[in-house]
Coordinates of C-alpha atoms in Angstrom, one line a residue:
Chain V
X649 CA -7.9 -55.8 -51.1
X650 CA -6.8 -54.2 -54.4
X651 CA -8.4 -50.9 -55.4
X652 CA -9.9 -51.1 -58.8
X653 CA -9.3 -48.0 -61.0
X654 CA -11.9 -48.0 -63.7
X655 CA -11.4 -44.3 -64.4
X656 CA -7.7 -44.6 -65.2
X657 CA -6.2 -46.1 -68.3
X658 CA -2.5 -46.7 -68.9
X659 CA -1.1 -46.5 -72.4
X660 CA 1.5 -49.3 -72.1
X661 CA 4.1 -47.1 -73.9
X662 CA 4.2 -45.2 -70.6
X663 CA 6.0 -48.0 -68.8
X664 CA 8.9 -47.8 -71.2
X665 CA 10.6 -50.1 -73.7
X666 CA 12.3 -52.2 -71.1
X667 CA 9.3 -54.1 -70.0
X668 CA 7.7 -56.9 -72.1
X669 CA 4.0 -56.9 -73.0
X670 CA 3.1 -59.6 -70.7
X671 CA 4.8 -58.1 -67.7
X672 CA 3.4 -54.7 -68.4
X673 CA -0.1 -56.1 -68.6
X674 CA 0.4 -58.1 -65.4
X675 CA 1.7 -55.0 -63.6
X676 CA -1.2 -52.9 -64.6
X677 CA -3.7 -55.5 -63.5
X678 CA -2.0 -55.9 -60.2
X679 CA -2.5 -52.2 -59.5
X680 CA -6.2 -52.3 -60.4
X681 CA -6.0 -50.9 -63.9
X682 CA -8.7 -52.2 -66.2
X683 CA -8.0 -50.3 -69.4
X684 CA -4.9 -50.0 -71.5
X685 CA -3.9 -48.4 -74.7
X686 CA -1.6 -50.4 -77.0
X687 CA 0.3 -49.8 -80.2
X688 CA 0.8 -52.1 -83.2
X689 CA 4.5 -52.2 -82.4
X690 CA 3.7 -53.6 -78.9
X691 CA 1.2 -56.2 -80.2
X692 CA 3.5 -57.0 -83.1
X693 CA 6.3 -57.9 -80.7
X694 CA 4.4 -60.8 -79.1
X695 CA 2.0 -61.5 -81.9
X696 CA -1.7 -60.8 -82.0
X697 CA -3.0 -64.1 -80.6
X698 CA -0.6 -64.0 -77.6
X699 CA -1.4 -60.3 -77.0
X700 CA -5.1 -61.1 -77.0
X701 CA -4.5 -64.0 -74.6
X702 CA -2.5 -61.9 -72.2
X703 CA -5.0 -59.0 -72.1
X704 CA -7.9 -61.4 -71.6
X705 CA -6.0 -63.3 -68.9
X706 CA -5.3 -60.1 -67.0
X707 CA -8.9 -58.7 -67.4
X708 CA -7.7 -55.7 -69.4
X709 CA -9.8 -54.0 -72.0
X710 CA -8.2 -52.0 -74.8
X711 CA -9.1 -48.3 -75.1
X712 CA -7.7 -47.8 -78.6
X713 CA -5.2 -49.3 -80.9
X714 CA -2.6 -46.9 -82.4
X715 CA -2.3 -46.0 -85.2
X716 CA -3.4 -46.2 -88.9
X717 CA -0.7 -45.6 -91.5
X718 CA -0.5 -42.5 -93.7
X719 CA -1.9 -42.8 -97.2
X720 CA 0.2 -41.9 -100.2
X721 CA -0.8 -39.6 -103.0
X722 CA -1.3 -42.1 -105.8
X723 CA -3.2 -45.4 -105.9
X724 CA -0.3 -47.6 -106.8
X725 CA 1.7 -50.1 -104.8
X726 CA 2.4 -47.8 -101.9
X727 CA -1.4 -47.1 -101.5
X728 CA -2.1 -50.9 -101.5
X729 CA 0.7 -51.4 -98.9
X730 CA -0.9 -48.8 -96.6
X731 CA -4.4 -50.4 -97.1
X732 CA -3.0 -53.9 -96.4
X733 CA -1.3 -52.6 -93.2
X734 CA -4.5 -50.9 -92.1
X735 CA -6.6 -54.0 -92.8
X736 CA -4.1 -56.1 -90.7
X737 CA -4.5 -53.5 -87.9
X738 CA -8.2 -53.7 -88.0
X739 CA -8.1 -57.4 -87.7
X740 CA -5.6 -57.2 -84.9
X741 CA -7.7 -54.5 -83.1
X742 CA -10.7 -56.8 -83.3
X743 CA -8.7 -59.7 -81.9
X744 CA -7.5 -57.8 -78.9
X745 CA -10.9 -56.4 -78.2
X746 CA -10.1 -52.7 -78.9
X747 CA -13.1 -50.4 -79.3
X748 CA -11.3 -47.9 -81.4
X749 CA -8.4 -47.5 -83.9
X750 CA -6.5 -44.2 -83.8
X751 CA -5.8 -42.2 -86.9
X752 CA -3.7 -39.0 -86.9
X753 CA -3.1 -38.3 -90.6
X754 CA -0.2 -38.6 -92.8
X755 CA 2.9 -36.8 -93.8
X756 CA 4.1 -34.1 -96.1
X757 CA 7.5 -33.6 -97.7
X758 CA 9.0 -35.2 -100.8
X759 CA 6.9 -34.0 -103.7
X760 CA 3.9 -33.0 -101.6
X761 CA 4.3 -30.0 -99.3
X762 CA 0.5 -29.3 -99.3
X763 CA -1.2 -30.3 -96.0
X764 CA -4.6 -29.8 -97.6
X765 CA -3.8 -32.3 -100.3
X766 CA -2.4 -34.8 -97.8
X767 CA -5.8 -34.5 -95.9
X768 CA -7.5 -35.5 -99.2
X769 CA -5.3 -38.6 -99.5
X770 CA -6.0 -39.4 -95.9
X771 CA -9.8 -39.1 -96.3
X772 CA -9.6 -41.4 -99.3
X773 CA -7.7 -43.9 -97.3
X774 CA -10.2 -43.8 -94.4
X775 CA -13.1 -44.1 -96.9
X776 CA -11.6 -47.4 -98.1
X777 CA -11.5 -48.7 -94.6
X778 CA -14.9 -47.7 -93.3
X779 CA -16.6 -50.9 -94.1
X780 CA -14.0 -53.3 -92.6
X781 CA -13.8 -51.0 -89.6
X782 CA -17.6 -51.2 -89.1
X783 CA -17.6 -55.0 -89.7
X784 CA -15.0 -55.4 -87.0
X785 CA -17.2 -53.5 -84.5
X786 CA -14.6 -50.8 -84.3
X787 CA -14.6 -47.0 -84.6
X788 CA -12.0 -44.7 -86.2
X789 CA -10.7 -42.2 -83.6
X790 CA -9.2 -39.1 -85.0
X791 CA -6.5 -37.6 -82.8
X792 CA -5.4 -34.0 -83.4
X793 CA -1.6 -33.8 -82.8
X794 CA 0.6 -31.0 -81.7
X795 CA 1.8 -28.9 -84.7
X796 CA 5.4 -29.9 -84.1
X797 CA 4.3 -33.2 -85.7
X798 CA 2.8 -31.5 -88.8
X799 CA 5.6 -32.7 -91.1
X800 CA 5.5 -36.4 -90.4
X801 CA 2.7 -37.6 -88.1
X802 CA -0.4 -35.5 -87.9
X803 CA -2.7 -33.6 -90.3
X804 CA -5.0 -32.0 -87.7
X805 CA -3.6 -29.6 -85.2
X806 CA -6.5 -28.0 -83.4
X807 CA -9.6 -29.7 -82.1
X808 CA -11.7 -27.6 -84.4
X809 CA -9.8 -28.8 -87.4
X810 CA -10.4 -32.4 -86.3
X811 CA -14.1 -31.8 -85.6
X812 CA -14.6 -30.2 -89.0
X813 CA -13.1 -33.2 -90.7
X814 CA -15.2 -35.7 -88.7
X815 CA -18.4 -33.8 -89.6
X816 CA -17.5 -33.5 -93.2
X817 CA -16.8 -37.2 -93.4
X818 CA -20.4 -38.4 -93.2
X819 CA -19.4 -41.4 -91.1
X820 CA -19.2 -42.1 -87.4
X821 CA -15.7 -41.0 -86.4
X822 CA -14.8 -40.1 -82.9
X823 CA -12.0 -37.8 -81.6
X824 CA -9.3 -38.2 -79.0
X825 CA -8.5 -35.2 -76.8
X826 CA -4.9 -35.3 -75.7
X827 CA -4.0 -32.5 -73.3
X828 CA -0.3 -32.6 -74.4
X829 CA -1.2 -32.0 -78.0
X830 CA -3.9 -29.4 -77.5
X831 CA -3.2 -27.5 -74.3
X832 CA -2.2 -24.4 -76.3
X833 CA -5.2 -24.6 -78.7
X834 CA -6.7 -21.0 -78.9
X835 CA -10.3 -22.3 -78.9
X836 CA -9.9 -25.4 -76.7
X837 CA -12.7 -24.6 -74.2
X838 CA -15.3 -23.7 -76.9
X839 CA -14.3 -26.7 -79.1
X840 CA -14.4 -29.3 -76.4
X841 CA -17.9 -28.0 -75.7
X842 CA -18.7 -28.5 -79.4
X843 CA -17.2 -31.9 -79.4
X844 CA -19.8 -33.2 -77.0
X845 CA -20.8 -36.7 -78.1
X846 CA -17.7 -37.2 -80.2
X847 CA -15.0 -37.5 -77.6
X848 CA -14.0 -41.1 -77.3
X849 CA -10.8 -40.8 -75.4
X850 CA -8.9 -38.3 -73.1
X851 CA -5.1 -38.6 -72.8
X852 CA -3.0 -36.9 -70.2
X853 CA 0.7 -36.2 -69.6
X854 CA 2.5 -32.9 -69.1
X855 CA 4.7 -30.4 -71.1
X856 CA 8.2 -30.4 -69.8
X857 CA 10.2 -27.2 -69.6
X858 CA 12.6 -27.3 -71.3
X859 CA 11.4 -29.9 -73.8
X860 CA 14.6 -31.3 -75.2
X861 CA 13.4 -33.5 -78.1
X862 CA 10.1 -33.5 -80.0
X863 CA 9.0 -37.1 -79.6
X864 CA 10.0 -38.6 -76.3
X865 CA 10.3 -35.9 -73.7
X866 CA 6.9 -35.7 -72.1
X867 CA 6.5 -35.0 -68.4
X868 CA 4.6 -36.7 -65.7
X869 CA 1.3 -35.0 -64.8
X870 CA 2.0 -32.2 -62.4
X871 CA 5.6 -31.7 -63.4
X872 CA 4.9 -29.5 -66.4
X873 CA 2.9 -26.4 -67.3
X874 CA -0.4 -27.8 -68.5
X875 CA -3.5 -26.9 -66.5
X876 CA -4.7 -30.5 -66.5
X877 CA -7.6 -30.0 -64.0
X878 CA -9.1 -27.3 -66.2
X879 CA -9.0 -29.6 -69.3
X880 CA -10.4 -32.5 -67.3
X881 CA -13.3 -30.3 -66.3
X882 CA -13.9 -29.2 -69.9
X883 CA -13.9 -32.8 -71.1
X884 CA -16.2 -34.0 -68.4
X885 CA -18.5 -31.1 -68.8
X886 CA -18.8 -32.1 -72.5
X887 CA -20.1 -35.5 -71.3
X888 CA -17.0 -37.6 -71.7
X889 CA -17.3 -40.4 -69.0
X890 CA -14.7 -42.8 -70.2
X891 CA -11.3 -43.5 -68.6
X892 CA -8.5 -40.9 -68.6
X893 CA -5.4 -42.4 -70.3
X894 CA -1.9 -41.7 -69.2
X895 CA 0.5 -41.6 -72.2
X896 CA 4.0 -40.6 -71.4
X897 CA 7.0 -40.9 -73.8
X898 CA 10.0 -40.1 -71.6
X899 CA 13.3 -41.4 -72.9
X900 CA 15.5 -39.3 -70.7
X901 CA 13.6 -39.6 -67.4
X902 CA 10.7 -41.9 -66.7
X903 CA 11.7 -44.7 -69.0
X904 CA 15.0 -45.0 -67.1
X905 CA 13.0 -45.8 -63.9
X906 CA 11.5 -49.2 -62.8
X907 CA 8.0 -49.7 -64.4
X908 CA 6.5 -50.1 -61.0
X909 CA 7.7 -46.7 -59.9
X910 CA 6.3 -45.2 -63.1
X911 CA 2.9 -46.8 -62.6
X912 CA 2.6 -45.9 -58.9
X913 CA 3.5 -42.3 -59.8
X914 CA 0.9 -42.2 -62.5
X915 CA -1.8 -43.5 -60.1
X916 CA -0.8 -40.9 -57.5
X917 CA -0.6 -38.0 -59.9
X918 CA -3.9 -39.0 -61.4
X919 CA -5.5 -38.1 -58.1
X920 CA -3.3 -35.1 -57.2
X921 CA -2.5 -33.4 -60.5
X922 CA -5.2 -34.2 -63.0
Chain I
X872 CA 29.5 -4.4 -109.7
X873 CA 27.7 -5.6 -106.6
X874 CA 24.1 -6.6 -106.9
X875 CA 21.9 -4.8 -104.4
X876 CA 19.3 -7.0 -102.8
X877 CA 16.6 -4.7 -101.3
X878 CA 14.0 -7.5 -101.1
X879 CA 16.1 -9.8 -98.9
X880 CA 16.8 -9.2 -95.2
X881 CA 19.2 -11.3 -93.1
X882 CA 18.5 -11.8 -89.5
X883 CA 22.1 -11.7 -88.2
X884 CA 21.4 -14.7 -86.0
X885 CA 21.4 -16.8 -89.2
X886 CA 25.2 -16.3 -89.6
X887 CA 25.8 -18.2 -86.3
X888 CA 27.4 -17.3 -83.0
X889 CA 31.0 -17.5 -84.3
X890 CA 31.0 -14.2 -86.2
X891 CA 31.1 -10.9 -84.4
X892 CA 28.6 -8.1 -85.0
X893 CA 30.9 -5.9 -87.1
X894 CA 32.1 -8.8 -89.3
X895 CA 28.5 -10.0 -89.8
X896 CA 27.3 -6.5 -90.9
X897 CA 30.3 -6.1 -93.2
X898 CA 29.7 -9.5 -94.8
X899 CA 26.0 -8.7 -95.4
X900 CA 26.8 -5.3 -96.9
X901 CA 29.5 -6.9 -99.2
X902 CA 26.8 -9.1 -100.7
X903 CA 24.4 -6.3 -101.3
X904 CA 22.1 -6.8 -98.3
X905 CA 20.4 -3.6 -97.1
X906 CA 18.3 -4.9 -94.3
X907 CA 19.2 -6.9 -91.2
X908 CA 17.2 -8.1 -88.2
X909 CA 19.1 -8.0 -84.9
X910 CA 18.6 -9.1 -81.3
X911 CA 19.2 -7.4 -78.0
X912 CA 21.9 -10.0 -77.2
X913 CA 23.8 -9.1 -80.4
X914 CA 23.6 -5.4 -79.8
X915 CA 24.4 -5.9 -76.1
X916 CA 27.6 -7.7 -77.1
X917 CA 29.1 -4.6 -78.8
X918 CA 27.1 -1.9 -77.1
X919 CA 24.3 0.2 -78.5
X920 CA 26.5 3.1 -79.8
X921 CA 29.0 0.8 -81.5
X922 CA 26.2 -1.3 -83.1
X923 CA 24.6 1.9 -84.4
X924 CA 27.9 3.1 -85.8
X925 CA 28.6 -0.2 -87.5
X926 CA 25.1 -0.4 -89.1
X927 CA 25.3 3.2 -90.3
X928 CA 28.8 2.6 -91.6
X929 CA 27.7 -0.4 -93.7
X930 CA 24.5 1.3 -94.9
X931 CA 22.3 -1.3 -93.2
X932 CA 18.8 -0.6 -92.0
X933 CA 17.3 -2.6 -89.2
X934 CA 14.0 -4.4 -89.9
X935 CA 13.1 -5.2 -86.3
X936 CA 14.7 -5.5 -82.9
X937 CA 14.0 -8.7 -81.0
X938 CA 12.3 -9.1 -78.5
X939 CA 10.4 -7.5 -75.6
X940 CA 10.5 -9.4 -72.2
X941 CA 7.6 -11.2 -70.7
X942 CA 5.6 -9.4 -68.2
X943 CA 5.0 -11.0 -64.8
X944 CA 1.7 -11.4 -63.0
X945 CA 2.1 -8.8 -60.2
X946 CA 3.2 -5.2 -60.3
X947 CA 6.1 -5.6 -58.0
X948 CA 9.9 -5.6 -58.5
X949 CA 9.8 -8.2 -61.3
X950 CA 7.3 -6.1 -63.2
X951 CA 9.5 -3.0 -62.9
X952 CA 12.5 -5.0 -64.0
X953 CA 10.6 -6.1 -67.2
X954 CA 9.5 -2.5 -67.8
X955 CA 13.0 -1.2 -67.3
X956 CA 14.4 -3.8 -69.7
X957 CA 11.8 -2.9 -72.3
X958 CA 12.5 0.8 -72.0
X959 CA 16.2 0.1 -72.5
X960 CA 15.3 -1.9 -75.6
X961 CA 13.1 0.9 -77.0
X962 CA 16.0 3.4 -76.5
X963 CA 18.4 0.9 -78.2
X964 CA 16.0 0.2 -81.0
X965 CA 15.7 4.0 -81.7
X966 CA 19.5 4.4 -81.6
X967 CA 20.1 1.7 -84.2
X968 CA 17.3 3.0 -86.4
X969 CA 15.0 0.0 -86.1
X970 CA 11.4 0.6 -87.3
X971 CA 9.9 -2.1 -85.1
X972 CA 10.3 -3.9 -81.9
X973 CA 9.2 -7.6 -81.7
X974 CA 6.9 -8.9 -79.0
X975 CA 6.0 -12.6 -78.7
X976 CA 4.3 -12.8 -75.3
X977 CA 5.4 -14.2 -72.0
X978 CA 5.6 -17.5 -70.3
X979 CA 3.4 -19.8 -68.2
X980 CA 4.5 -22.2 -65.5
X981 CA 5.2 -21.6 -61.9
X982 CA 2.0 -20.5 -60.3
X983 CA 0.3 -19.5 -63.5
X984 CA -0.7 -22.2 -66.0
X985 CA -3.3 -20.0 -67.6
X986 CA -2.3 -18.7 -71.1
X987 CA -5.3 -16.4 -71.1
X988 CA -4.2 -14.7 -67.9
X989 CA -0.6 -14.5 -69.2
X990 CA -2.0 -12.6 -72.2
X991 CA -3.6 -10.1 -69.8
X992 CA -0.3 -9.5 -68.1
X993 CA 1.3 -9.1 -71.5
X994 CA -1.3 -6.6 -72.6
X995 CA -0.8 -4.6 -69.5
X996 CA 2.9 -4.5 -70.1
X997 CA 2.5 -3.4 -73.7
X998 CA 0.0 -0.7 -72.5
X999 CA 2.7 0.7 -70.3
X1000 CA 5.1 0.9 -73.2
X1001 CA 2.9 2.4 -75.9
X1002 CA 3.8 6.0 -75.3
X1003 CA 7.6 5.5 -75.2
X1004 CA 7.4 3.3 -78.3
X1005 CA 5.5 6.0 -80.1
X1006 CA 7.8 8.7 -78.9
X1007 CA 10.8 6.7 -80.3
X1008 CA 9.1 6.5 -83.7
X1009 CA 8.8 2.7 -83.4
X1010 CA 6.0 0.2 -83.7
X1011 CA 5.4 -2.9 -81.7
X1012 CA 5.3 -6.0 -83.9
X1013 CA 3.5 -9.0 -82.6
X1014 CA 4.9 -12.3 -83.8
X1015 CA 2.8 -15.4 -83.4
X1016 CA 5.2 -18.3 -82.5
X1017 CA 4.9 -22.0 -83.1
X1018 CA 2.9 -23.8 -80.3
X1019 CA 6.0 -25.7 -79.3
X1020 CA 7.1 -22.4 -77.7
X1021 CA 3.8 -22.0 -75.8
X1022 CA 5.4 -22.7 -72.4
X1023 CA 8.2 -20.2 -72.4
X1024 CA 8.3 -17.8 -75.4
X1025 CA 5.0 -17.2 -77.1
X1026 CA 1.4 -16.4 -76.2
X1027 CA -0.1 -16.3 -79.8
X1028 CA 0.1 -19.4 -81.9
X1029 CA -2.1 -18.8 -84.9
X1030 CA -2.2 -15.7 -87.1
X1031 CA -5.8 -15.3 -86.2
X1032 CA -5.0 -15.2 -82.5
X1033 CA -2.4 -12.5 -83.1
X1034 CA -4.8 -10.4 -85.3
X1035 CA -7.5 -10.6 -82.7
X1036 CA -5.1 -9.3 -80.1
X1037 CA -3.9 -6.5 -82.3
X1038 CA -7.5 -5.4 -83.1
X1039 CA -8.6 -5.6 -79.5
X1040 CA -5.6 -3.5 -78.4
X1041 CA -6.8 -0.1 -79.8
X1042 CA -3.3 0.9 -80.8
X1043 CA -1.2 0.5 -83.9
X1044 CA 0.5 -2.8 -83.6
X1045 CA 1.7 -4.7 -86.6
X1046 CA 2.3 -8.5 -87.0
X1047 CA 5.2 -10.5 -88.3
X1048 CA 4.4 -13.6 -90.4
X1049 CA 7.1 -16.2 -89.9
X1050 CA 6.7 -19.2 -92.2
X1051 CA 8.4 -21.5 -89.8
X1052 CA 6.0 -20.7 -87.0
X1053 CA 2.8 -20.7 -89.0
X1054 CA 3.1 -23.1 -92.0
X1055 CA 0.8 -25.6 -90.3
X1056 CA -1.8 -22.9 -89.3
X1057 CA -5.3 -24.3 -90.3
X1058 CA -6.5 -20.8 -91.5
X1059 CA -3.3 -19.4 -92.8
X1060 CA -4.5 -18.4 -96.3
X1061 CA -7.6 -16.7 -95.0
X1062 CA -5.9 -15.0 -92.1
X1063 CA -3.0 -13.6 -94.2
X1064 CA -5.7 -12.1 -96.3
X1065 CA -7.3 -10.6 -93.3
X1066 CA -4.0 -9.3 -92.1
X1067 CA -3.7 -7.0 -95.1
X1068 CA -2.2 -3.7 -93.9
X1069 CA -1.0 -5.1 -90.6
X1070 CA 1.9 -7.3 -91.9
X1071 CA 5.2 -5.6 -91.1
X1072 CA 7.6 -8.4 -91.6
X1073 CA 7.8 -11.8 -93.3
X1074 CA 10.4 -14.4 -92.1
X1075 CA 11.6 -17.5 -93.9
X1076 CA 13.4 -20.7 -93.0
X1077 CA 12.3 -24.3 -93.4
X1078 CA 11.1 -27.2 -91.2
X1079 CA 13.7 -29.9 -90.9
X1080 CA 12.7 -33.5 -90.9
X1081 CA 13.5 -34.8 -88.4
X1082 CA 13.7 -31.8 -86.2
X1083 CA 16.0 -32.8 -83.3
X1084 CA 15.6 -29.9 -80.9
X1085 CA 13.0 -27.3 -80.5
X1086 CA 15.0 -24.1 -80.6
X1087 CA 18.0 -24.3 -83.0
X1088 CA 17.3 -26.9 -85.7
X1089 CA 15.7 -24.9 -88.5
X1090 CA 16.5 -25.8 -92.1
X1091 CA 17.7 -23.7 -95.0
X1092 CA 14.9 -22.7 -97.3
X1093 CA 14.3 -25.6 -99.8
X1094 CA 15.7 -28.3 -97.5
X1095 CA 12.5 -28.8 -95.5
X1096 CA 8.8 -29.4 -96.0
X1097 CA 7.3 -25.9 -96.0
X1098 CA 5.7 -24.7 -99.2
X1099 CA 7.5 -21.3 -99.1
X1100 CA 6.4 -20.1 -102.5
X1101 CA 2.8 -20.5 -101.5
X1102 CA 3.2 -18.5 -98.3
X1103 CA 5.2 -15.8 -100.2
X1104 CA 2.4 -15.4 -102.6
X1105 CA -0.2 -15.1 -99.9
X1106 CA 1.8 -12.5 -98.1
X1107 CA 2.4 -10.5 -101.3
X1108 CA -1.2 -10.8 -102.3
X1109 CA -2.1 -9.2 -98.9
X1110 CA 0.0 -6.2 -99.9
X1111 CA 3.2 -6.8 -98.0
X1112 CA 6.0 -5.3 -100.0
X1113 CA 8.8 -5.2 -97.5
X1114 CA 11.9 -7.4 -97.4
X1115 CA 11.7 -11.1 -96.8
X1116 CA 13.9 -11.9 -93.8
X1117 CA 15.9 -15.1 -93.5
X1118 CA 16.0 -16.3 -89.9
X1119 CA 17.8 -19.7 -89.4
X1120 CA 18.8 -21.1 -86.0
X1121 CA 20.9 -24.1 -86.8
X1122 CA 23.2 -25.3 -84.1
X1123 CA 23.9 -28.7 -85.7
X1124 CA 24.3 -27.7 -89.3
X1125 CA 24.6 -24.2 -90.7
X1126 CA 26.2 -22.6 -87.7
X1127 CA 29.1 -25.0 -88.1
X1128 CA 29.8 -23.7 -91.6
X1129 CA 31.6 -20.5 -92.6
X1130 CA 29.3 -17.4 -92.5
X1131 CA 30.1 -16.6 -96.1
X1132 CA 28.8 -20.0 -97.2
X1133 CA 25.6 -19.5 -95.1
X1134 CA 25.0 -16.1 -96.6
X1135 CA 25.6 -17.2 -100.2
X1136 CA 23.3 -20.1 -99.7
X1137 CA 20.6 -17.8 -98.3
X1138 CA 20.9 -15.6 -101.3
X1139 CA 20.7 -18.5 -103.8
X1140 CA 17.8 -20.2 -102.0
X1141 CA 15.9 -16.9 -101.8
X1142 CA 15.7 -17.0 -105.6
X1143 CA 15.2 -20.8 -106.1
X1144 CA 13.2 -22.0 -103.1
X1145 CA 11.2 -19.1 -101.7

């Protein structure tokens, strides 16, 4: 009989770009996985209705839907485009039964090199989405990213910075703790403690040495230099009891392997290296 | 007549690996540069005595010599090798007239995944070097590095973390503020203020978008997304009055160009983009 693994979630991006959404969902279900993380690109590839049907059919619940767009500086056409995209994501997240929708921030460059100002634009964007998010029964989940993504993806780089934003926002926003993004964070232990009650997701992968490219060179848990068992204990001691989600972008290594090998290795390493 | 540029320093690595030490020094001097940063690899390539002769001949002073080795966990052969290497560097730094010797930390991985413990080994290593450093008339300069170097190069990732280490160390250690490493730092403005009196170097380059590799893909000032004038003001407001040092590692772009073009662009951008 198949072992159910309610404590392990697989972000479907981990299985690589070669496998289609339906096959990825079926594979996860066949190995006892009950929770998956999905991106708007993955859902977009099959369409929201079909994605929802597949997930329901395989008995998979969605941890979180990634990720809200950046919000531009001025409330013109680009602002409305970002809002429209976000509203579409909220509707899609509701349709596929996600409980959270991930936000990481925006981008700097062009005529704004000020991260603080970018955070203000971001906060204004979230404000405009709070009501639709609530009506859809969702929660915004703020994910601090590694500082190497400061230019184009994230706006919060330490857990403390994300927590301060959540608390200043006067709305129920949760945080995602991703070991890959935060393992170096000077105050990680203290701040995971302070995040008690706000942690709505815990992501794992490992830091490869050497890391060849910034975006898609993460290692399998146990193959890098992150002390994952330590971070797991911190997160659990802070009261987080949800699934631990594997999220590996690995263009040069794992994504070249058969998805079933990737999944079996994730399951094995989840017990031996996390 | 040649314009002297006492406020600009060039780290010789900026001119790329194609130019030899003597030609790089001569080129800098010809453009009015008075201060250069050098690495042990560059000095090693010509020998300490010859490097010292070249620098003296061109009237160049050395800002800082990079960089002390990591210190291993146990006081066996590897520890002694690191100490011997460091003692050699201290002697070389004295010979070439450097005022500081850069330290960034150590490495994790292998059987130590604990950054805190790596910092203890590092502190023990520095302790063993304080007397020879003092006797050579040098100062140890702690440089916080970008967190993408947490696995193999740095141990201090925010300016606050570096300052706390300096203050706990009960010895005169300075810090280097490098805009490339710290531009994303959540508390940069506050902490540069707190670093008043401890800042012994300010390094500039820019963050390229996209950044293709972690080590050697820095941009020329003005071509990236760092608000360099803002950081310059912060550093100057904190009382730093030394030269501003350009340090660009650019395997795919600048290092493919003639060194004279690189240097002239550095000089121009130093006035227009810094």
